CSV table of C-alpha atoms in Angstrom, one decimal:
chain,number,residue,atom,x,y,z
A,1,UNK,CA,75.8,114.7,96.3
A,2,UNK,CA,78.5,116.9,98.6
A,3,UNK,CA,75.7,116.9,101.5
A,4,UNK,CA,74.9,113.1,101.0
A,5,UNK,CA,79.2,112.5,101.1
A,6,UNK,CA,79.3,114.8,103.8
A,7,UNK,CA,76.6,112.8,106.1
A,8,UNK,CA,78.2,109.4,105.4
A,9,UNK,CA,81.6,110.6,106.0
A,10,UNK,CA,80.4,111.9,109.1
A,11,UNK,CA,78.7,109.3,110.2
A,12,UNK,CA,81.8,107.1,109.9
A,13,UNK,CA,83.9,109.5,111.7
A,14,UNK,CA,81.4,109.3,114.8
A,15,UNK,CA,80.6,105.9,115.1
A,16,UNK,CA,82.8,103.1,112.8
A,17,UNK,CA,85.9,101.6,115.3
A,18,UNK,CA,89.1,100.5,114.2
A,19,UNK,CA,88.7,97.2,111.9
A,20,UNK,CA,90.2,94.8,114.7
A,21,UNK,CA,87.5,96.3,116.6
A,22,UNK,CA,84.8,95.9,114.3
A,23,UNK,CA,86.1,91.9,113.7
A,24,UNK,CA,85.1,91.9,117.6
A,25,UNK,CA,82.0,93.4,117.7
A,26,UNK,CA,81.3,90.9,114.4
A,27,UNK,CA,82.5,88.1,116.4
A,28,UNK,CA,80.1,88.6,119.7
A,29,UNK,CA,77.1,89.5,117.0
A,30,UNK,CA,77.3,86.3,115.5
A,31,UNK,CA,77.9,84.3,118.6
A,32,UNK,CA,74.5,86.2,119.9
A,33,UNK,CA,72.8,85.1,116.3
A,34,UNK,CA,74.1,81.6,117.0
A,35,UNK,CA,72.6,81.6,120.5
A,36,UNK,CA,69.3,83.2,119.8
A,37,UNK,CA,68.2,82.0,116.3
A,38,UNK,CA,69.7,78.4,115.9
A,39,UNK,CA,69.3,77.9,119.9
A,40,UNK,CA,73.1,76.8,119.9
A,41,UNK,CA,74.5,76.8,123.6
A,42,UNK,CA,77.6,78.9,124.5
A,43,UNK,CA,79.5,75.7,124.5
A,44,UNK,CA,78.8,75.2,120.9
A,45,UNK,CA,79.6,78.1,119.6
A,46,UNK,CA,82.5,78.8,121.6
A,47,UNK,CA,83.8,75.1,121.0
A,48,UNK,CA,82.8,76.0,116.8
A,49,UNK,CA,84.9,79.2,116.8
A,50,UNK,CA,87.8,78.2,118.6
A,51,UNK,CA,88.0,75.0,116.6
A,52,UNK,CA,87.7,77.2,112.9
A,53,UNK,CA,89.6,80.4,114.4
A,54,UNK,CA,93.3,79.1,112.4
A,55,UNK,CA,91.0,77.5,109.6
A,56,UNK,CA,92.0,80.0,107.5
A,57,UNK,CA,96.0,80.2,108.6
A,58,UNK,CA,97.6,79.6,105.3
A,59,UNK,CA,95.2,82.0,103.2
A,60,UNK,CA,96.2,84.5,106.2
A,61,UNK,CA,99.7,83.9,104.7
A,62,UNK,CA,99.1,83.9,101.7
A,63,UNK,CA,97.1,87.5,101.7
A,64,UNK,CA,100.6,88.7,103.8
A,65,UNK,CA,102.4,87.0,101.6
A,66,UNK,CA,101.3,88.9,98.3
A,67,UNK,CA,100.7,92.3,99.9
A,68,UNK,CA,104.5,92.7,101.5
A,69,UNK,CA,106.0,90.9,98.4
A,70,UNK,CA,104.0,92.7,95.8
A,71,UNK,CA,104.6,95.8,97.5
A,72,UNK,CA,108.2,95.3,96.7
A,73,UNK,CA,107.4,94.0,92.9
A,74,UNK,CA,104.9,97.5,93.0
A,75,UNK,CA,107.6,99.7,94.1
A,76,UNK,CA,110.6,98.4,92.3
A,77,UNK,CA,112.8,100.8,90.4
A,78,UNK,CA,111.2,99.5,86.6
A,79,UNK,CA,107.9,99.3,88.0
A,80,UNK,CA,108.2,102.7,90.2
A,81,UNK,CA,109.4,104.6,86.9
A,82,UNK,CA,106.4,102.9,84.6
A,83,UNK,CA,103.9,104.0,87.2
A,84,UNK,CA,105.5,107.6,87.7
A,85,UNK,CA,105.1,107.9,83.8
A,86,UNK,CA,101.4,107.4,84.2
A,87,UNK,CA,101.0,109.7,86.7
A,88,UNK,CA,103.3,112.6,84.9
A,89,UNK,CA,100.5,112.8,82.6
A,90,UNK,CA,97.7,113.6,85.6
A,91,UNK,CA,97.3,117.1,86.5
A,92,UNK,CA,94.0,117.7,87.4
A,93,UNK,CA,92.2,116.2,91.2
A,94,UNK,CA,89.5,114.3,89.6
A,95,UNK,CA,91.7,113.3,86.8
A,96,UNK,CA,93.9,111.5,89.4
A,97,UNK,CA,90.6,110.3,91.0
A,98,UNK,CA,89.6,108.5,87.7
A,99,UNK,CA,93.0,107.4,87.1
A,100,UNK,CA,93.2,105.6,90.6
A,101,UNK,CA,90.1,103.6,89.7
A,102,UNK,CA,90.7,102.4,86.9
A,103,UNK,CA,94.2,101.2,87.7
A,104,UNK,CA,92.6,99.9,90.5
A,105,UNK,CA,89.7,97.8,88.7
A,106,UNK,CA,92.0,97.2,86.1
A,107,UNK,CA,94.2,95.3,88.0
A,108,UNK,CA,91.9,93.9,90.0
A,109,UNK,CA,90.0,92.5,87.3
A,110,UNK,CA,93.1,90.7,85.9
A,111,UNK,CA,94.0,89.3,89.2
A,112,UNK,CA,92.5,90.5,92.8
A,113,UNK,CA,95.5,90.2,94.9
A,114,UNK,CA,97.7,92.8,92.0
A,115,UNK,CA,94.5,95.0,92.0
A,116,UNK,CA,95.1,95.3,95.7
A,117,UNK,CA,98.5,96.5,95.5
A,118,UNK,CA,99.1,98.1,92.7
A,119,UNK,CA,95.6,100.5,92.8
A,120,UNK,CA,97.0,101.7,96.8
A,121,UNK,CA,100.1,102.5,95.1
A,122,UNK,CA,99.3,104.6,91.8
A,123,UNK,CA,97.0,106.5,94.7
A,124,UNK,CA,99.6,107.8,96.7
A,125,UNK,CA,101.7,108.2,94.0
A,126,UNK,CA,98.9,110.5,92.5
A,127,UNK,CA,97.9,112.6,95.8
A,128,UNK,CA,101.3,113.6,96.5
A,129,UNK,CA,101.6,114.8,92.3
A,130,UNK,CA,98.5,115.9,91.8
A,131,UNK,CA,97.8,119.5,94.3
A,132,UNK,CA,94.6,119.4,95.2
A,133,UNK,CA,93.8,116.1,95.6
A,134,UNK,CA,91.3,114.7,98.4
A,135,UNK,CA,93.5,112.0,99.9
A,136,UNK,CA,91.0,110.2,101.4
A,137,UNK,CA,88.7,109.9,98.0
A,138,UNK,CA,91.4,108.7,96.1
A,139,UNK,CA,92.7,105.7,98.8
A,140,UNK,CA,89.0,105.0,98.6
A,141,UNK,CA,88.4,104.9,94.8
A,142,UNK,CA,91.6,103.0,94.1
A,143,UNK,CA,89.8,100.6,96.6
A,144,UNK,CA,86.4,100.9,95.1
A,145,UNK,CA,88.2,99.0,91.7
A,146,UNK,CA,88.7,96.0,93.8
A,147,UNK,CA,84.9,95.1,93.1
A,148,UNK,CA,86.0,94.2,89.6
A,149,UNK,CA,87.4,91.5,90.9
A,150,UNK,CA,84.2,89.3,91.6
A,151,UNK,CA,83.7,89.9,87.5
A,152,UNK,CA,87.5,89.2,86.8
A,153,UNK,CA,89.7,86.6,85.9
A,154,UNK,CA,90.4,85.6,89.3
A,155,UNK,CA,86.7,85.4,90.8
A,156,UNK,CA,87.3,82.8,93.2
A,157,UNK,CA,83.4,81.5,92.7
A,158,UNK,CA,83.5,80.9,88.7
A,159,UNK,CA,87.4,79.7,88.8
A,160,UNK,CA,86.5,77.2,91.3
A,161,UNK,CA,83.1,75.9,89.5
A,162,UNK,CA,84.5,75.8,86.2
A,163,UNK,CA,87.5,73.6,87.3
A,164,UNK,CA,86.9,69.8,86.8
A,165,UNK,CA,86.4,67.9,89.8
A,166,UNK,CA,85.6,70.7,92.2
A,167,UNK,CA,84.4,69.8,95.4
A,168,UNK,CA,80.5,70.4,94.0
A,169,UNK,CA,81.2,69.0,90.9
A,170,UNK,CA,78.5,65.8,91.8
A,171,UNK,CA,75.7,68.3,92.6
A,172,UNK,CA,76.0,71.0,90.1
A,173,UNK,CA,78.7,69.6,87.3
A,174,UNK,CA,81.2,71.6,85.7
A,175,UNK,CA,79.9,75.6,84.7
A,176,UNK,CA,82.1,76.8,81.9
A,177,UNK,CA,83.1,80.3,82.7
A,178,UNK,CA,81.3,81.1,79.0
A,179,UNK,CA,78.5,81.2,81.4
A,180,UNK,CA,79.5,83.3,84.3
A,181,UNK,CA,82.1,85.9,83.7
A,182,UNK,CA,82.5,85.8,80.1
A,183,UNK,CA,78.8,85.3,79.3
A,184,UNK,CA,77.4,88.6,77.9
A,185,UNK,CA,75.5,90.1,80.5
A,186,UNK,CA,78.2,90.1,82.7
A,187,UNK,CA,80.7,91.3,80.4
A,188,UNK,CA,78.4,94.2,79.7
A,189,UNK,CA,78.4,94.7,83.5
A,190,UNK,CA,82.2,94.9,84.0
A,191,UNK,CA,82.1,97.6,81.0
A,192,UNK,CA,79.0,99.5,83.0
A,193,UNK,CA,81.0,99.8,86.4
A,194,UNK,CA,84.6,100.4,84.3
A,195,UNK,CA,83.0,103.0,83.2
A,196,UNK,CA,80.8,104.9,85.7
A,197,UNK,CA,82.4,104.3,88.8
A,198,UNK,CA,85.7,106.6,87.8
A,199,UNK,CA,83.1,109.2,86.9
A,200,UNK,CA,81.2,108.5,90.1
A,201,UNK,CA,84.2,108.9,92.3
A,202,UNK,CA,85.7,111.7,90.3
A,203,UNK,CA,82.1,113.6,91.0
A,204,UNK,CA,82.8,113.4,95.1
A,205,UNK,CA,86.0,115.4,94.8
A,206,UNK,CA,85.5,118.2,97.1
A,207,UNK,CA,84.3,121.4,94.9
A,208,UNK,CA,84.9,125.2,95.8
A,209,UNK,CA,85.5,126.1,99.3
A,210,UNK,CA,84.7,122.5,100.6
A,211,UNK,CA,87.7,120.9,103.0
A,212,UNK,CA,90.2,119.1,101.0
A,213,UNK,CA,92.7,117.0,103.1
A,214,UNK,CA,95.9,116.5,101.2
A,215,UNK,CA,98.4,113.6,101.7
A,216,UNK,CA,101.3,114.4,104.1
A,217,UNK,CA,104.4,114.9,101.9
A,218,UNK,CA,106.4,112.8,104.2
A,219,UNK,CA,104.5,110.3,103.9
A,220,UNK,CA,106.9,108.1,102.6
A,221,UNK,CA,110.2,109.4,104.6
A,222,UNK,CA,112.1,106.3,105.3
A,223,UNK,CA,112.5,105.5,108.8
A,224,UNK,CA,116.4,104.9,110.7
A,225,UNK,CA,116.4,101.3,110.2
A,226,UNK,CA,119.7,99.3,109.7
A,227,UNK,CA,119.1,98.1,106.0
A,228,UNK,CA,120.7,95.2,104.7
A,229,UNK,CA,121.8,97.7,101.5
A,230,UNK,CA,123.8,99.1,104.5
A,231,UNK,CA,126.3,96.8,104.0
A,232,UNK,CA,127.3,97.7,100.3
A,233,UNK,CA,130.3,100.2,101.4
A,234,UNK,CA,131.7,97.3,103.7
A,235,UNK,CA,134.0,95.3,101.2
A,236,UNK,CA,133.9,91.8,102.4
A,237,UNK,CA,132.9,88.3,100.9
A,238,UNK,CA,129.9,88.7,102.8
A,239,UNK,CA,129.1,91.9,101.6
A,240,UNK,CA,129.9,90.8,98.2
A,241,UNK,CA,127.3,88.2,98.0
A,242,UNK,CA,124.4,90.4,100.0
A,243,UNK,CA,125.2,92.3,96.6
A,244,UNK,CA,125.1,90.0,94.2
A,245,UNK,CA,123.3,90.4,91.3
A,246,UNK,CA,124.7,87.4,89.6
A,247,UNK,CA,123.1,85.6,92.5
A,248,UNK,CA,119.8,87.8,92.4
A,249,UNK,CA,119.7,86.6,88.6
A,250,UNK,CA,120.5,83.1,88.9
A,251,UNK,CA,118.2,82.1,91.6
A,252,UNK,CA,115.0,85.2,89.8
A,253,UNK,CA,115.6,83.6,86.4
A,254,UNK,CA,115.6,80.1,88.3
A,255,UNK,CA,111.9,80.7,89.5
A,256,UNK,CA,110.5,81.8,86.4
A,257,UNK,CA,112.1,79.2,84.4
A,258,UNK,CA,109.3,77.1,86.7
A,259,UNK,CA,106.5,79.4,86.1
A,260,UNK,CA,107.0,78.5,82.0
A,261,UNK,CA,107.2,74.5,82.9
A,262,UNK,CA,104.4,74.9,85.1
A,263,UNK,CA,101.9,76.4,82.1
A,264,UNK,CA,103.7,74.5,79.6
A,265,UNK,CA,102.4,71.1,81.7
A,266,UNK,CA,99.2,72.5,81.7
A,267,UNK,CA,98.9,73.5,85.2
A,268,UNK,CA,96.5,76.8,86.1
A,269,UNK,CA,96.8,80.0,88.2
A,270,UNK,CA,96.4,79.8,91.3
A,271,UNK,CA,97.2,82.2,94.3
A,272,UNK,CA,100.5,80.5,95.4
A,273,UNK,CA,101.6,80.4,92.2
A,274,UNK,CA,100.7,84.3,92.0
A,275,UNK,CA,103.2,84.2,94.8
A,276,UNK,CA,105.6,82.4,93.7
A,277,UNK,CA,105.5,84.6,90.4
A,278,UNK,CA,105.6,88.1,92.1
A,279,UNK,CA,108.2,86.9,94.7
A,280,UNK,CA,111.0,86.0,92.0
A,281,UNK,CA,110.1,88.7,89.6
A,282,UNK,CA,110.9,91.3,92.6
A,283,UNK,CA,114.4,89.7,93.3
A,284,UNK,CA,114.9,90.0,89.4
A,285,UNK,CA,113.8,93.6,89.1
A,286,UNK,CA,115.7,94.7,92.6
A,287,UNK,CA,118.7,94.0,91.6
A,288,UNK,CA,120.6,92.3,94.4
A,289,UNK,CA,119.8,90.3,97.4
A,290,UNK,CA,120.3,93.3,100.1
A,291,UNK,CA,117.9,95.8,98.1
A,292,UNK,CA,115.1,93.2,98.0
A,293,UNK,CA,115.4,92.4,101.8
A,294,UNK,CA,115.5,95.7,102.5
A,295,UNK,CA,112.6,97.0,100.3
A,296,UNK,CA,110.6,94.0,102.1
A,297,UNK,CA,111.3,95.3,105.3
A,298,UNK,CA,108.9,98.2,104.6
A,299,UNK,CA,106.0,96.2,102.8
A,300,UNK,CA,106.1,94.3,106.4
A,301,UNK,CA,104.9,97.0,107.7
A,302,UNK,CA,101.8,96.9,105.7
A,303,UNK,CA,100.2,93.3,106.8
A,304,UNK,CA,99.4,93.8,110.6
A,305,UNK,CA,96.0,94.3,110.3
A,306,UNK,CA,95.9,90.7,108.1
A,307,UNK,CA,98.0,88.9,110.6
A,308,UNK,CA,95.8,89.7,113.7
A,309,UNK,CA,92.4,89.5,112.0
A,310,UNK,CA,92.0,86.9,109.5
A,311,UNK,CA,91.8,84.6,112.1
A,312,UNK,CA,88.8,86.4,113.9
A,313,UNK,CA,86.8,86.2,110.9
A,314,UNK,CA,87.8,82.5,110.2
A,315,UNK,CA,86.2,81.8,113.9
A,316,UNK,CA,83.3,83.9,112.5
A,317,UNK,CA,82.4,81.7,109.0
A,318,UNK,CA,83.1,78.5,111.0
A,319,UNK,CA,80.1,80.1,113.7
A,320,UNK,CA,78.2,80.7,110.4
A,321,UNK,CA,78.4,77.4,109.0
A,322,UNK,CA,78.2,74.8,112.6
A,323,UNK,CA,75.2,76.8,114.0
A,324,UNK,CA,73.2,76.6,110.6
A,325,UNK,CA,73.3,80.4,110.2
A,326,UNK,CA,74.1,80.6,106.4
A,327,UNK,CA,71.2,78.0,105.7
A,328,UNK,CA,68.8,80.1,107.6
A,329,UNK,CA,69.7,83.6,106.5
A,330,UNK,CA,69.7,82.1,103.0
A,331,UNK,CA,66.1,80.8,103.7
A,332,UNK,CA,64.2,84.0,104.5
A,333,UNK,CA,65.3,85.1,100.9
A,334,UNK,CA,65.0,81.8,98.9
A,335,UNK,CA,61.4,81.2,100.3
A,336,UNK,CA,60.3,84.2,98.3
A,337,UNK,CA,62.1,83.4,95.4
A,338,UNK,CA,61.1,82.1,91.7
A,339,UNK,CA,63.0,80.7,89.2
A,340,UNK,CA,63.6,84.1,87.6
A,341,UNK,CA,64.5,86.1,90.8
A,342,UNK,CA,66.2,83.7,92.7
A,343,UNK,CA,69.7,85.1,91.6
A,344,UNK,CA,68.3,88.3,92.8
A,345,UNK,CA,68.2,86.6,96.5
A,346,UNK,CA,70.9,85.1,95.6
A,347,UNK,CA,72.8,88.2,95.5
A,348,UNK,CA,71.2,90.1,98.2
A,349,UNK,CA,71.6,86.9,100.9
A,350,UNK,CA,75.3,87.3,99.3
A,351,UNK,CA,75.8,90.5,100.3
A,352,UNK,CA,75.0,90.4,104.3
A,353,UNK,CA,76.3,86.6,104.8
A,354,UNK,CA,79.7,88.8,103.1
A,355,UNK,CA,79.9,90.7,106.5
A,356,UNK,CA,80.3,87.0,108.2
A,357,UNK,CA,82.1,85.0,105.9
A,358,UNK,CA,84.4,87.8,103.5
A,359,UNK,CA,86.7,84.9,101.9
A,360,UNK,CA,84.9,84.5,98.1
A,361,UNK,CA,86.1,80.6,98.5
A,362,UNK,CA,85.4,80.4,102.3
A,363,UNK,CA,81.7,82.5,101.2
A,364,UNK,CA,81.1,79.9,98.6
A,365,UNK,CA,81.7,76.5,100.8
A,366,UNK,CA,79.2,77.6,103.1
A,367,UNK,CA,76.4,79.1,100.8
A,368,UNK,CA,76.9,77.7,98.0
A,369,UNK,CA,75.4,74.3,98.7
A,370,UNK,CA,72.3,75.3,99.5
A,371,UNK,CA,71.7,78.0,96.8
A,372,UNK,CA,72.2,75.3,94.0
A,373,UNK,CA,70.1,72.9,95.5
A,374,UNK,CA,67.5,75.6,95.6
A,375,UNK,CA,68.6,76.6,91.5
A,376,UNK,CA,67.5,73.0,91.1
A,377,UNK,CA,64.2,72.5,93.2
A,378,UNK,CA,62.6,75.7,91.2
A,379,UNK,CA,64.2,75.4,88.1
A,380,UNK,CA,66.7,78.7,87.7
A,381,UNK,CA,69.9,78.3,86.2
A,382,UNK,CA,72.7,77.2,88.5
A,383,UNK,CA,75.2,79.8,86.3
A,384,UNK,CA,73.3,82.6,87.4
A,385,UNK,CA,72.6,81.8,90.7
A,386,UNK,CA,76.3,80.8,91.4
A,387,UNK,CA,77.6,84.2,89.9
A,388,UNK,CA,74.9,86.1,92.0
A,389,UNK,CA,76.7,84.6,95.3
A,390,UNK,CA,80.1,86.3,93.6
A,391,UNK,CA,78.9,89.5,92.9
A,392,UNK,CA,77.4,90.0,96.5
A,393,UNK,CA,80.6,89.1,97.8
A,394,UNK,CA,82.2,91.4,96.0
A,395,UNK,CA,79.7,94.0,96.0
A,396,UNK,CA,79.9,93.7,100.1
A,397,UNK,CA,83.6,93.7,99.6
A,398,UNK,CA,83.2,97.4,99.1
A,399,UNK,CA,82.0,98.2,103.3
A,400,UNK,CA,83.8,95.2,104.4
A,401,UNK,CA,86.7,96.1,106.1
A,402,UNK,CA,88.3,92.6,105.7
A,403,UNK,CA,89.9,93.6,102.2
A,404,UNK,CA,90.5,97.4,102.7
A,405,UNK,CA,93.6,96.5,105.5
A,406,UNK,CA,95.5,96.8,102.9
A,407,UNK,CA,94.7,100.2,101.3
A,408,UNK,CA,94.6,101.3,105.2
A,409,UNK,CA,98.2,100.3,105.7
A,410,UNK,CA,100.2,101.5,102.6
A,411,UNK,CA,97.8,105.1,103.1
A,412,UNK,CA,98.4,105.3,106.6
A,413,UNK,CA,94.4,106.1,106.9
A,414,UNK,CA,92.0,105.0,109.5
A,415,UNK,CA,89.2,103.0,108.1
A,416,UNK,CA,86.7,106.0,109.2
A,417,UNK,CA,88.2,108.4,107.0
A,418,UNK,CA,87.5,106.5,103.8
A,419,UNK,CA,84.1,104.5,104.9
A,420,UNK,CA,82.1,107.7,104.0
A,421,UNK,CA,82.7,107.7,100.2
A,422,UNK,CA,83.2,103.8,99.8
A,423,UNK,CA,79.3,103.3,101.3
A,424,UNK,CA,78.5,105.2,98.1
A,425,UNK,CA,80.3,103.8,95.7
A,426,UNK,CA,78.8,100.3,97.5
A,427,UNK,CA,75.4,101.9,96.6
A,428,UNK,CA,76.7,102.2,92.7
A,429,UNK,CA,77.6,99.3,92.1
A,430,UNK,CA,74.7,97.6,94.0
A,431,UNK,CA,72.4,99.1,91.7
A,432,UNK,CA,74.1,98.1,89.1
A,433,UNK,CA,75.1,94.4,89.9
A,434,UNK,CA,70.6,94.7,90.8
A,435,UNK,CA,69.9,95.7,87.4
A,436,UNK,CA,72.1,93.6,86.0
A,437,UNK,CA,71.2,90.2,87.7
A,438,UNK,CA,67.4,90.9,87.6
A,439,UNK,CA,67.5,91.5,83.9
A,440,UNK,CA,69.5,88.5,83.9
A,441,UNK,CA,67.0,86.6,85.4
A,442,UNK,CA,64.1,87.8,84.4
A,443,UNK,CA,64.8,87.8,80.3
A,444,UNK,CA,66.1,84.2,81.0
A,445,UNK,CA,62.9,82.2,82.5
C-alpha cells in the first residue's frame, strides 16, 4: 500500500496543475468534445459558454457565503473549545487520521456545506496536536468524509426528487427518500464507508522511516491587519456600539427567532437558509459586532479559489448540456444496459459527466432527464437509477477539485500534495458504491 501511495502521490506532484488551471484545461477539453463529437461550430460553443459562464453566480455566493461565515461559526470561542476537547483526547497519528474522517463524513452527512468546514478544521487542529501526523493525509481524509454527503441528509439529488412539484415531477413523480437514502441498502452503505474509510486512511499514514511532512506550527499566526476589535481600547460611542454585545444579541437572537417561524410554518432546509442559520448563530457565539467582522476577515481569505472558478465550470455544464454532450456520454453506457444494471451505468456515466458538471443540482438538470426516461423504456426503477446519478457525483467528488478549494484554502496545501491519497480513497469508495448498486440492482429485477 506505501509503494501504491507513493506512485500516486508522485504522479500528482509531477503532472496535476493548480485547480484554476485544471478548470482551463477542462474548459478547452470540453469545447474540443463539443467540436469533434456533436460537430458544434466554435461559434456555438463559444456563444453556449459565455452565455452559461455566470449561470451559476448565486450558488458561487452561496458556496463563499457558507465557507467564510462557517469558518467563523467553526472557529468561534464555544465551538473552538468543544472541538479542542475532542482533539485533547487524540494522541496517536492514525488516531487523529480516523478522527478527521469521521468528523469529516459526519458532518457531511448531516449537511454537506458543515462537513466542508468543520472536517478542514478538526484537521488542522489535530496535525498541529497530534506529533507525528502526515499533514497532507489528514487534510485529505477529512476531505475524503465529504463523499458522505451524496448518502446524507443534504443529497442534493434525493432532496430535490422527493420534494412535491420538482421540476421532473411530470416525468418521474414524487420518490420518497424511504427509497433513496433511507432505503436499506443504502443505509447499509453509509455504515460500510463510515466505517472502512477511517481505517483505510488511518492505514496510509507514513510507517517507520518513510517522510512524514508535519504542519507548520505557524500556520495560523495572525497577520498585521487593522482589526475592527482594534477599536475596543478607544472609548467612544462608536467604539461602544462596534462592542456591543447587547446589539450582537438582539439582532443573533433576532435571526433565529425566524429560523423557529420558518420550520414552525412548515418550510424545509434549504442552503440559504443554512446560511442564514450559521451567519446569526456566529454573531451570537462571537460576542460583539467587532470580533465577528474581524474573525470574517480571515475566513475571506479562504474563498478565492470559489470566486474565480465556479464560474469556469458553470460555462463548462452549460457546453455539456447545448452541444448534447451529457445525452451522448450517457448513451454509450445506457445502450448496454438492462433493467438490473442500468443504475450500474447510471453510476459510472455519473462519475465522468462529474468532472464536467460537479454541482449535484446542476449534475442532475442535465442528466437526469435522460436516465429516467431510459429507467422507464427498460423497466428499472427510477429510485435506483436516480440515486446512482448521486452517488457518482459524489464518488467523483472525491478527484474533483471543484469541492476540495476549500480544504486547500483553510490547509494552505496545493491540490498536488493531497491528490495522491484522495485517488485512493476514490478507488474505496468506488468499489464500494459498485457493490452496493449492483447488488442493488441485480437482487431487485
Amino acid at each position: 500500500m506505501n509503494k501504491l501511495t507513493s506512485f500516486f502521490t508522485e504522479l500528482m506532484r509531477k503532472y496535476l496543475p493548480d485547480p484554476f488551471v485544471f478548470a482551463i484545461a477542462l474548459t478547452l477539453l470540453t469545447v474540443l468534445m463539443a467540436m469533434g463529437i456533436e460537430g458544434q461550430s466554435l461559434g456555438q460553443v463559444t456563444r453556449e459558454w459565455g452565455k452559461g459562464f455566470w449561470s451559476l453566480l448565486a450558488f458561487t455566493t452561496q458556496m463563499a457565503v457558507i465557507l467564510a461565515m462557517g469558518y467563523v461559526l467553526a472557529t468561534a470561542p464555544l465551538t473552538d473549545r468543544l472541538l479542542n476537547r475532542i482533539v485533547s483526547h487524540v494522541h496517536q497519528p492514525r488516531t487523529a487520521i480516523i478522527v478527521a474522517t469521521l468528523v469529516g463524513g459526519i458532518g457531511s452527512y448531516l449537511n454537506w456545506g458543515f462537513g466542508l468546514v468543520i472536517g478542514g478544521i478538526v484537521a488542522k487542529k489535530l496535525a498541529l496536536k497530534v506529533k507525528g501526523v502526515h499533514y497532507p493525509l489528514i487534510i485529505a481524509a477529512a476531505y475524503s468524509g465529504f463523499t458522505m454527503y451524496g448518502l446524507g441528509l443534504s443529497a442534493s439529488i434525493p432532496v430535490l426528487i422527493a420534494t412535491p412539484g420538482h421540476p421532473m415531477a411530470d416525468q418521474m413523480g414524487v420518490i420518497p427518500l424511504s427509497e433513496t437514502i433511507f432505503s436499506v441498502p443504502m443505509l447499509l452503505t453509509s455504515l460500510v464507508i463510515i466505517v472502512t474509510l477511517p481505517l483505510l486512511n488511518a492505514w496510509l499514514h507514513p510507517r517507520g522511516g518513510d517522510k512524514v511532512v508535519e504542519v507548520d506550527p505557524g500556520i495560523d499566526k495572525p497577520t498585521e491587519t487593522a482589526a475592527a476589535g482594534d477599536l475596543i481600547e478607544q472609548n467612544t460611542f462608536a467604539s461602544k456600539l462596534n462592542n456591543s454585545r447587547l446589539l450582537s444579541l438582539a439582532i443573533g437572537l433576532l435571526g433565529m427567532a425566524y429560523v423557529a417561524f420558518h420550520f414552525m410554518d412548515g418550510g424545509s432546509l434549504d442552503l440559504n437558509l443554512i446560511n442564514f442559520t450559521i451567519l446569526f448563530l456566529g454573531v451570537l457565539l462571537l460576542g460583539t459586532p467587532a470580533a465577528y467582522v474581524a474573525k470574517l476577515n480571515e475566513g475571506i481569505k479562504t474563498i478565492s479559489g470559489i470566486i474565480l472558478q465556479y464560474p469556469f465550470y458553470a460555462g463548462i455544464m452549460a457546453i455539456m448540456a447545448g452541444s448534447g454532450l451529457v445525452n451522448t456520454i450517457s448513451h454509450v453506457f445506457v445502450d448496454v444496459a438492462s433493467a438490473g444494471t442500468l443504475p450500474f451505468w447510471g453510476l459510472i456515466s455519473s462519475f465522468f459527466i462529474n468532472f464536467f458538471a460537479p454541482s449535484g443540482g446542476g449534475h442532475w438538470v442535465i442528466q437526469g432527464p435522460f436516465m429516467i426516461d431510459a429507467a422507464k423504456e427498460i423497466g428499472s426503477s427510477i429510485s435506483q437509477t436516480s440515486m446512482s446519478v448521486m452517488l457518482g457525483n459524489a464518488w467523483n467528488d472525491l478527484v474533483q477539485p471543484f469541492w476540495i478549494l476549500p480544504a486547500l484554502a483553510l490547509s494552505k496545501l496545493k491540490l498536488r500534495d493531497v491528490m495522491g491519497y484522495t485517488v485512493i480513497m476514490m478507488l474505496w469508495v468506488g468499489l464500494i458504491d459498485i457493490v452496493a448498486v449492483l447488488a442493488w440492482g441485480i437482487l431487485t429485477h
